[in-house]
Each structure stands twice: as structure tokens, then as C-alpha cells.
Coordinates of C-alpha atoms and ligand atoms in Angstrom, one line a residue:
X1 CA 35.0 72.8 62.4
X2 CA 34.1 71.2 58.5
X3 CA 30.6 71.6 57.8
X4 CA 28.3 68.3 58.6
X5 CA 24.8 68.5 58.2
X6 CA 23.3 64.9 57.0
X7 CA 20.1 64.2 54.9
X8 CA 17.6 64.2 57.6
X9 CA 16.0 61.6 59.5
X10 CA 13.3 59.2 57.9
X11 CA 14.5 60.7 54.2
X12 CA 16.4 59.5 51.1
X13 CA 18.9 61.0 48.6
X14 CA 18.1 58.8 45.2
X15 CA 21.8 58.5 43.2
X16 CA 23.3 56.7 40.7
X17 CA 22.5 53.8 40.2
X18 CA 19.1 53.3 42.0
X19 CA 18.0 56.4 39.9
X20 CA 17.4 53.5 36.4
X21 CA 14.5 51.6 39.4
X22 CA 12.4 55.1 40.2
X23 CA 12.6 55.0 36.4
X24 CA 11.5 51.6 35.4
X25 CA 8.4 51.7 38.1
X26 CA 7.6 55.3 36.6
X27 CA 7.2 55.0 33.4
X28 CA 6.0 51.4 34.0
X29 CA 2.3 53.1 35.9
X30 CA 2.5 56.2 33.4
X31 CA 1.7 53.7 30.5
X32 CA -0.9 51.9 32.7
X33 CA -1.9 55.0 33.6
X34 CA -2.7 56.3 30.3
X35 CA -4.0 52.7 28.9
X36 CA -6.2 53.2 31.3
X37 CA -7.7 56.7 30.1
X38 CA -5.8 58.3 33.5
X39 CA -4.2 62.3 33.1
X40 CA -1.4 63.6 34.4
X41 CA -1.9 65.9 37.3
X42 CA 0.5 68.3 39.2
X43 CA 0.1 70.1 42.7
X44 CA 1.2 71.9 45.3
X45 CA 3.4 70.0 47.5
X46 CA 2.2 72.2 50.5
X47 CA -1.7 73.5 51.0
X48 CA -4.0 74.7 53.3
X49 CA -3.4 72.8 56.8
X50 CA -7.3 72.6 56.7
X51 CA -8.0 71.3 53.4
X52 CA -6.2 67.7 55.5
X53 CA -8.1 68.4 58.5
X54 CA -11.3 68.4 56.7
X55 CA -10.5 65.4 54.7
X56 CA -7.4 63.0 55.8
X57 CA -10.0 63.8 59.2
X58 CA -9.3 65.3 62.2
X59 CA -8.7 62.6 64.5
X60 CA -6.3 60.0 62.1
X61 CA -2.6 59.5 62.4
X62 CA -1.7 61.1 59.9
X63 CA -3.6 65.0 60.7
X64 CA -3.4 64.8 64.8
X65 CA 1.0 63.7 64.9
X66 CA 2.1 62.8 61.8
X67 CA 1.8 66.5 59.8
X68 CA 4.2 69.4 59.4
X69 CA 3.2 72.8 59.4
X70 CA 4.2 76.0 59.1
X71 CA 2.5 79.4 59.9
X72 CA 3.9 82.0 57.3
X73 CA 2.4 84.8 57.6
X74 CA -0.4 84.0 59.7
X75 CA -1.6 81.3 57.3
X76 CA -0.9 77.5 58.3
X77 CA -0.5 75.8 55.6
X78 CA 0.6 71.4 55.0
X79 CA 3.3 69.9 53.7
X80 CA 1.1 66.5 51.7
X81 CA 0.8 63.7 53.5
X82 CA -0.8 62.3 50.7
X83 CA -2.3 62.7 47.7
X84 CA -6.1 62.2 47.2
X85 CA -7.5 66.0 49.6
X86 CA -4.3 68.1 47.6
X87 CA -6.2 65.6 44.0
X88 CA -9.5 66.7 44.6
X89 CA -8.9 70.7 45.5
X90 CA -7.9 71.2 41.9
X91 CA -10.9 69.2 40.8
X92 CA -12.5 71.5 42.3
X93 CA -10.8 74.8 42.2
X94 CA -10.7 73.6 38.7
X95 CA -13.6 73.4 37.2
X96 CA -12.6 70.2 36.0
X97 CA -15.6 68.7 37.5
X98 CA -17.6 70.4 35.8
X99 CA -16.6 68.5 32.0
X100 CA -16.9 64.8 31.1
X101 CA -17.6 63.0 34.0
X102 CA -15.4 60.9 34.9
X103 CA -12.6 63.2 35.2
X104 CA -9.9 60.1 36.3
X105 CA -6.5 62.2 36.8
X106 CA -2.6 60.1 38.3
X107 CA 0.0 61.8 40.2
X108 CA 3.5 61.1 41.2
X109 CA 4.6 63.3 44.2
X110 CA 7.3 63.3 47.4
X111 CA 4.9 62.6 50.7
X112 CA 5.2 63.6 53.9
X113 CA 4.6 62.3 57.7
X114 CA 6.8 62.5 60.9
X115 CA 6.7 58.5 61.6
X116 CA 9.3 57.0 63.3
X117 CA 11.1 55.6 60.2
X118 CA 12.0 52.8 59.6
X119 CA 12.8 49.7 56.8
X120 CA 9.6 50.8 53.8
X121 CA 8.4 53.7 56.7
X122 CA 9.6 57.0 56.0
X123 CA 9.6 60.6 56.5
X124 CA 9.8 62.0 53.0
X125 CA 8.2 59.3 50.6
X126 CA 7.0 58.7 47.5
X127 CA 2.9 57.7 45.5
X128 CA 1.8 57.1 42.3
X129 CA -1.9 57.5 42.5
X130 CA -4.8 57.5 41.1
X131 CA -8.0 59.6 42.2
X132 CA -11.2 59.4 39.2
X133 CA -14.5 61.5 40.6
X134 CA -17.4 61.0 39.1
X135 CA -18.2 57.2 39.0
X136 CA -20.9 55.3 41.7
X137 CA -20.7 52.2 39.8
X138 CA -18.5 48.9 41.5
X139 CA -17.5 48.8 38.1
X140 CA -15.7 51.2 38.0
X141 CA -13.7 50.5 41.9
X142 CA -13.5 47.1 39.3
X143 CA -11.3 48.7 36.8
X144 CA -8.9 50.7 39.3
X145 CA -7.7 47.4 42.2
X146 CA -7.1 46.5 38.2
X147 CA -5.1 48.8 37.5
X148 CA -3.0 49.0 40.6
X149 CA -3.0 44.7 40.4
X150 CA -1.7 46.5 36.2
X151 CA 0.5 47.9 37.8
X152 CA 2.3 45.5 40.3
X153 CA 2.3 42.8 37.9
X154 CA 4.0 44.3 35.2
X155 CA 6.9 45.3 38.2
X156 CA 6.9 41.8 37.8
X157 CA 6.7 42.0 41.4
X158 CA 5.1 38.3 43.2
X159 CA 3.9 36.8 46.6
X160 CA 0.6 40.0 47.2
X161 CA -2.2 40.0 48.1
X162 CA -5.3 42.0 47.2
X163 CA -7.3 42.5 50.1
X164 CA -10.5 44.2 50.1
X165 CA -13.5 45.4 53.0
X166 CA -16.3 47.5 51.7
X167 CA -15.9 50.5 55.8
X168 CA -20.1 51.1 54.8
X169 CA -21.5 54.7 54.2
X170 CA -22.9 57.1 56.7
X171 CA -26.2 55.7 56.7
X172 CA -24.7 51.7 58.3
X173 CA -21.5 53.1 60.0
X174 CA -23.8 55.1 62.7
X175 CA -25.1 52.0 63.7
X176 CA -21.9 50.3 63.3
X177 CA -20.4 53.2 65.6
X178 CA -23.2 52.5 68.0
X179 CA -21.4 48.9 68.3
X180 CA -18.2 50.1 68.6
X181 CA -19.1 52.5 71.0
X182 CA -20.3 49.6 73.0
X183 CA -17.4 47.8 73.0
X184 CA -14.7 50.0 73.8
X185 CA -16.3 51.0 76.7
X186 CA -15.4 48.7 78.7
X187 CA -12.3 49.0 78.5
X188 CA -12.1 51.9 78.1
X189 CA -9.2 52.6 81.0
X190 CA -6.7 51.0 78.7
X191 CA -6.5 52.4 75.9
X192 CA -3.9 55.4 75.0
X193 CA -4.7 59.0 75.4
X194 CA -5.6 59.1 71.6
X195 CA -7.7 56.5 71.3
X196 CA -10.4 57.5 74.7
X197 CA -11.2 60.7 72.4
X198 CA -11.4 59.0 69.8
X199 CA -13.9 57.2 71.9
X200 CA -16.8 59.9 71.7
X201 CA -15.7 61.2 68.6
X202 CA -14.5 58.1 65.9
X203 CA -14.1 54.8 67.0
X204 CA -13.6 53.6 64.0
X205 CA -10.0 54.7 64.1
X206 CA -8.8 53.3 67.1
X207 CA -9.5 50.3 65.3
X208 CA -6.1 51.2 63.4
X209 CA -4.0 52.8 66.3
X210 CA -0.8 51.5 66.7
X211 CA 0.0 50.7 69.7
X212 CA 0.1 47.3 70.9
X213 CA -2.6 47.5 73.6
X214 CA -5.3 49.1 71.9
X215 CA -4.7 46.5 68.7
X216 CA -5.2 43.7 70.6
X217 CA -8.1 45.3 72.1
X218 CA -9.3 45.9 68.7
X219 CA -9.4 42.4 67.5
X220 CA -11.9 41.1 68.7
X221 CA -14.4 44.1 68.3
X222 CA -17.0 44.0 66.1
X223 CA -16.7 43.8 62.2
X224 CA -18.5 46.3 59.6
X225 CA -19.7 43.7 57.3
X226 CA -21.7 43.0 59.8
X227 CA -23.3 46.6 59.8
X228 CA -23.1 47.3 55.9
X229 CA -26.5 48.3 54.5
X230 CA -28.6 46.6 51.5
X231 CA -27.9 49.5 49.1
X232 CA -23.1 48.9 50.5
X233 CA -24.1 45.0 51.4
X234 CA -25.3 45.0 47.3
X235 CA -22.3 47.3 46.0
X236 CA -20.0 45.4 47.9
X237 CA -21.2 41.8 46.0
X238 CA -21.0 43.6 42.8
X239 CA -17.6 44.2 43.5
X240 CA -16.7 40.7 44.2
X241 CA -18.2 39.2 41.9
X242 CA -16.5 41.5 38.5
X243 CA -13.6 41.1 40.1
X244 CA -13.5 36.8 39.7
X245 CA -14.9 37.3 36.4
X246 CA -11.2 39.3 36.1
X247 CA -9.5 36.6 37.3
X248 CA -8.1 39.3 40.4
X249 CA -8.2 37.0 43.2
X250 CA -8.5 38.6 46.1
X251 CA -9.3 38.4 50.2
X252 CA -12.0 39.6 51.8
X253 CA -10.8 41.5 55.0
X254 CA -13.5 43.0 57.7
X255 CA -10.2 44.0 59.7
X256 CA -9.0 47.6 56.3
X257 CA -10.4 50.1 58.0
X258 CA -7.6 52.4 56.6
X259 CA -5.8 55.0 58.2
X260 CA -7.7 58.4 56.6
X261 CA -11.6 59.9 57.1
X262 CA -12.6 60.0 54.1
X263 CA -14.0 56.4 52.9
X264 CA -16.2 54.9 52.4
X265 CA -17.3 51.4 50.9
X266 CA -15.5 50.2 48.9
X267 CA -11.2 49.7 50.6
X268 CA -8.7 46.9 49.7
X269 CA -4.9 47.3 50.2
X270 CA -1.9 45.3 48.3
X271 CA 0.6 43.5 50.8
X272 CA 3.1 41.2 50.5
X273 CA 4.8 40.1 53.0
X274 CA 8.7 40.2 51.5
X275 CA 9.6 43.4 53.2
X276 CA 8.8 43.5 56.2
X277 CA 6.2 45.0 58.6
X278 CA 5.9 47.3 56.8
X279 CA 4.3 44.8 53.1
X280 CA 0.9 47.6 52.3
X281 CA 2.0 48.2 48.7
X282 CA -1.0 49.5 47.8
X283 CA -3.6 51.2 49.4
X284 CA -7.1 52.9 48.2
X285 CA -10.9 52.8 48.0
X286 CA -13.8 55.2 47.0
X287 CA -14.3 57.9 48.6
X288 CA -18.3 59.5 47.3
X289 CA -18.7 62.1 50.2
X290 CA -15.8 63.8 50.1
X291 CA -15.8 65.9 47.1
X292 CA -19.5 67.6 48.8
X293 CA -17.5 67.6 52.2
X294 CA -15.0 70.0 49.9
X295 CA -17.7 72.6 48.7
X296 CA -18.1 71.0 45.6
X297 CA -22.0 69.0 44.3
X298 CA -22.2 65.5 45.8
X299 CA -19.7 63.5 43.5
X300 CA -18.7 59.9 44.2
X301 CA -15.1 59.0 44.3
X302 CA -13.0 56.5 44.6
X303 CA -8.8 55.7 44.1
X304 CA -5.4 53.9 45.3
X305 CA -2.6 55.0 45.8
X306 CA 1.4 52.8 45.8
X307 CA 5.0 53.8 47.9
X308 CA 7.5 53.8 45.2
X309 CA 9.8 52.9 47.8
X310 CA 8.1 49.6 48.8
X311 CA 7.3 48.2 45.1
X312 CA 11.4 49.0 44.9
X313 CA 12.4 46.6 48.4
X314 CA 9.5 44.8 46.9
X315 CA 11.5 44.7 43.2
X316 CA 15.4 44.2 45.1
X317 CA 13.3 41.7 47.7
X318 CA 11.5 39.1 44.7
X319 CA 15.1 40.2 42.2
X320 CA 12.7 41.2 39.7
X321 CA 15.2 43.2 37.2
X322 CA 15.2 47.7 36.3
X323 CA 14.8 48.9 33.3
X324 CA 18.6 48.8 32.0
X325 CA 21.0 52.0 31.5
X326 CA 22.1 52.9 28.1
X327 CA 25.2 54.7 29.3
X328 CA 27.7 55.6 26.8
X329 CA 27.7 55.3 23.3
X330 CA 30.6 57.1 22.4
X331 CA 34.1 58.2 23.7
X332 CA 36.1 61.2 21.7
X333 CA 39.4 61.0 23.3
X334 CA 41.1 63.9 21.6
X335 CA 45.7 63.3 22.4
X336 CA 45.6 67.4 22.7
X337 CA 44.1 70.4 22.9
X338 CA 44.1 71.2 19.8
X339 CA 42.1 67.8 18.7
X340 CA 39.0 69.1 21.2
X341 CA 37.4 71.5 18.6
X342 CA 37.0 68.5 15.9
X343 CA 35.3 66.1 19.2
X344 CA 33.1 68.5 19.9
X345 CA 31.6 68.1 16.9
X346 CA 32.2 65.2 16.6
X347 CA 30.6 64.8 20.0
X348 CA 27.3 67.5 18.5
X349 CA 27.0 65.0 15.2
X350 CA 27.1 62.1 17.0
X351 CA 24.4 63.2 19.5
X352 CA 21.5 64.9 16.9
X353 CA 21.6 60.7 16.0
X354 CA 19.8 61.0 19.6
X355 CA 23.5 58.3 21.1
X356 CA 24.9 59.5 24.5
X357 CA 28.4 60.7 23.9
X358 CA 31.1 62.1 25.7
X359 CA 34.2 63.7 25.6
X360 CA 37.7 64.8 27.5
X361 CA 36.7 67.8 29.8
X362 CA 39.6 67.1 32.6
X363 CA 42.4 67.4 30.6
X364 CA 44.1 64.1 30.9
X365 CA 46.5 61.8 29.5
X366 CA 45.4 59.4 26.8
X367 CA 46.0 56.6 29.0
X368 CA 43.4 57.9 31.8
X369 CA 40.8 59.2 29.1
X370 CA 40.5 56.0 28.0
X371 CA 40.3 54.6 32.1
X372 CA 37.8 56.5 32.2
X373 CA 35.3 55.3 28.8
X374 CA 36.2 52.0 30.4
X375 CA 34.1 53.1 34.0
X376 CA 32.0 54.6 32.4
X377 CA 31.4 51.4 30.1
X378 CA 31.4 53.7 26.6
X379 CA 30.6 50.9 23.7
X380 CA 32.8 53.0 21.3
X381 CA 36.7 55.2 21.6
X382 CA 37.2 57.0 19.1
X383 CA 41.0 58.4 19.8
X384 CA 41.0 61.9 17.5
X385 CA 45.2 63.4 16.6
X386 CA 47.0 65.4 14.4
X387 CA 46.7 62.6 11.9
X388 CA 43.0 61.9 12.5
X389 CA 42.6 64.5 11.0
X390 CA 44.3 65.7 8.7
X391 CA 43.3 62.6 6.6
X392 CA 39.1 63.3 7.8
X393 CA 39.3 59.2 9.5
X394 CA 39.9 57.8 12.1
X395 CA 40.0 54.3 14.3
X396 CA 35.8 53.4 16.2
X397 CA 36.8 51.0 18.6
X398 CA 34.1 48.4 19.7
X399 CA 36.0 48.4 23.5
X400 CA 34.5 45.1 24.1
X401 CA 35.0 42.7 21.0
X402 CA 38.1 45.3 20.8
X403 CA 37.2 45.5 17.3
X404 CA 38.8 48.8 15.6
X405 CA 37.2 50.0 12.0
X406 CA 38.1 53.3 9.9
X407 CA 35.4 55.2 9.8
X408 CA 35.4 59.4 7.4
X409 CA 34.9 62.8 9.2
X410 CA 32.8 63.2 6.9
X411 CA 29.0 64.1 6.5
X412 CA 28.6 59.9 6.5
X413 CA 29.0 60.0 10.4
X414 CA 26.4 59.8 11.6
X415 CA 24.7 57.3 9.4
X416 CA 27.9 55.0 9.5
X417 CA 28.6 55.3 13.3
X418 CA 24.4 55.6 14.1
X419 CA 25.1 51.4 12.0
X420 CA 26.9 50.0 13.8
X421 CA 26.8 51.1 16.8
X422 CA 22.9 49.8 16.8
X423 CA 23.9 46.4 14.8
X424 CA 25.8 46.5 18.0
X425 CA 23.0 46.9 20.3
X426 CA 20.6 44.4 18.2
X427 CA 22.4 42.3 16.0
X428 CA 21.3 38.6 16.3
X429 CA 18.0 40.1 19.0
X430 CA 16.4 41.6 16.1
X431 CA 17.1 38.8 13.2
Ligands
HAM501 P1 -2.5 55.6 52.4 O1 -2.3 54.0 52.2 O2 -1.8 56.3 53.8 O3 -3.6 56.5 51.5 O4 -1.0 55.5 51.3 C1 -0.7 55.3 50.6 C2 0.1 53.6 50.4 O5 1.5 55.3 50.3 C3 0.7 52.8 51.6 O6 0.2 51.6 50.9 C4 1.7 52.6 51.3 O7 2.8 52.1 50.5 C5 3.1 53.8 51.1 N1 3.2 54.7 52.8 C6 2.3 55.7 53.5 N2 3.1 56.4 54.1 C7 4.2 55.1 53.8 C8 6.0 56.6 55.0 N3 5.3 56.7 56.0 N4 6.0 55.1 54.1 C9 6.9 55.6 52.9 N5 5.9 54.9 52.1 C10 4.4 55.1 53.0 C11 -3.0 57.0 50.8 O8 -2.3 57.7 50.9 C12 -4.3 57.0 50.4 N6 -4.3 59.0 49.6 C13 -4.1 56.7 48.8 C14 -6.1 56.5 48.3 C15 -5.5 57.3 46.6 N7 -7.2 56.4 48.3 C16 -7.7 57.4 47.7 N8 -7.4 57.9 46.2

């Protein structure tokens, strides 16, 4: 029987023309992050499971239901479900937090969560994220939110709403937990089993349970904003005034609690209605307690991550342009095997000028070669036969206009080709 192995459910292959969409998003995000003073960090794809249990939190959906874990040689490892925990672990392990603060890192990485796949929700997905450690002031929150906003608008994405909330600090949250417990207590028998256990350990997690019954009950639950202590309330007010000062429109949405346990004070999401139910294209917030919890000094921190698949889906649905693929500049067609060495030399020479050059490597006849060069969208072609090689001159054909000019195959070749090709690409545009 023929092998018929397919990719796992909830994963994607990124092939052909789609890759330029990824390059567009990654380039835009990288450039913007650099403008805001963030440096790239690369961390392992898997970590000790305990890292996520301690940071993301034992009572979250991610840890309770969605992690891909293995036991290898008696140690439990987990494929990263997100990038914050690993990045902070790396900052600690590499002594980065003993250097000048704030430390500002960005990453582009794959994440793994065993969720029910649907449009914009995958089991392997990709995040661009930033983490900033060592700033406690609300101006840092505003700057990080501005970075997310900058990337989204530089990508040309429209129709996105910025929603912000504050979920307070452990001090104000203690009071809030009491109120939540009281609210859910008499609705206990309607809650799902997971939420029933959350009621004792972490009642705030009931607020983002995906079960329809729990979320219906949660609709009328008390909101944390009514329980903020003076410091958290002041922080939140200042953040709002900074955002207004930056002309960033936002709404305060007291229902945003985020699905991960490490958050404190500010939380935010950028949401669009253009990609269906999974419309959160970016989520983040402050996590002032996490670094200490992972064994470091008490250091405030914050960040966000955006889902690259969701950004691309939004751009596709909104008809936004992606970067053009430059494609093949020159295709060289040797008429027979004796012309191949010259074809290879010309290809080497013109490539050294930064052009994409291809020649026949499958032994096609001239007609089939021309068909192929058309298929790959070559801008120019050169046909090489005995005459061209002995005279040291060939015809350079512009495939768009059909125009042909003689070109010398000597050490002036690269210069001549460059000026003709660049004129063809940018002529008229640069004038
Ligand atoms: P998160 O909200 O879990 O936060 O994920 C961030 C973003 O990743 C989401 O807004 C969404 O765009 C994307 N995303 C999440 N799950 C999936 C999925 N199954 N399929 C496709 N895209 C998905 C975090 O991960 C935090 N670490 C963000 C953060 C960084 N907070 C502070 N620093």
C-alpha cells in the first residue's frame, strides 16, 4: 500500500507564494521592534514542564488541557505553548537582568497548544512577541502598546480595536477573589468540573472558561476594576492618559482577564471582527510578579505577542498588499551541453551582482526551456549556442517587451546587465 502520511491536524505547511506573506509580516515586526530598542532572542522549542506550570499557571486551560509534554529519561518536557516563560527564563539564566535595565527582547517563534483547530486557531502556530523587564512605570505599558499598534498599522491592517483593562496586583486581587467566590458559590452546580476546582484555587480563571454555560454565568460576575487598590488604579489612569496623548484610541473592557496566570495590572488585546471567532490578533500585559516567582529579583516586566497566522489572515481578508517576490532576473538557456560551462560562468558572474539567475539543469530542449523561463517569470533571457560563444556576444531578451539587444559576454557583462535590469525594474519610478 502507498504511504499516505499527512501533516498533523492543526498544523500548516507554508509553501510557494505564501512564504512572502510571512516575510512581509516578520520584516515589518522586526524593523519596528528595532526602532523601539528591542533585540532578538532565540530560545529552545521545549522547556522543563515545570517552567510553564509555575508561570502560565496550574489552573489555566493552557496547562490543564493544551500542553504537549513528553517524559524523556525521567524528565518531563513541554513544547512551548507561548514565548514569555522561556524568554524570562533565558534572561535570568544568562544574567541579562543584572545588566542595564530595562532589558528588551523580541522573538519570532512557533508555539504548540492542543486546542480544537478552526480558522485562526492552530495546534502549531507562530508568535511575534516582545518582553521588557525592569520598567514599572505606565509609560512602559504605553510604549509597548504603541509598538504593537505600530506593527499592526504598518502592515496596513484596519478595523482593529484596542481593548485594555487592569487586573490589579495580588493585594487588590485578594478582595476581588472573595467577591468572585461569593458570586459563583450559589451557581456552583452549573459550572464545569474544571471550573468547580478553579472556584477554590483561582476563581478568576472561570471568567475565561470556553464552556458556553460557564461563560454565560460569568457574564454578570463582579469586575476587577471595582476592586483596584490606589496604586493599581493610579497606574491604569496614567496609562490611559498616555495612550490618549499618543492619539491611540482604546476602550476599557473590564471583561478582559487573559488566559495566563502571570498577569498583573495592565492587560490588553487588539481585536478584529474580520477573521471570525478567533479575532484577537495580539494580546499582552504586565507581569510584575513572574521574575521573582521564577527565582529572580523582584523585577517588574511586561510584553505582548501577536499570532502571525491571524495577522496574515486579517491582511488576506482585508485585501492588504504583501511584499512582492523579486523572482528570477535572468534565465540562461544553453542550446546544448557544450554551452553549459559558459552558462554556469555567466550565472555565477551575474549572481555576484545580487541578481537571481537560473540556467537549465535538467537538459530540456530550447522550446521547453523558454516555456519554463516564462513559468518562473524570468525578466530577461539569454540563449547560448556555438555562435554566441565563438563571437562572445549574445542577445539579451526582455521577456515583457520582447525587445532584444546585443550584450558582450566579457568582463563588462555584469555592469551592462545591471544597468539594463535596474532600469527595467525602476525606470520611470526613480526619475
Ligand atoms: P496569548 O493571548 O495566549 O498570549 O497569545 C498571544 C497571541 O497568539 C493571541 O492573541 C493570538 O493572536 C495568538 N494565538 C494564541 N493561540 C493561538 C492558536 N491556537 N492559534 C493561532 N494563534 C494563536 C501569550 O501567549 C502571551 N505570552 C503574550 C505575552 C507576552 N504577554 C506578555 N508578554
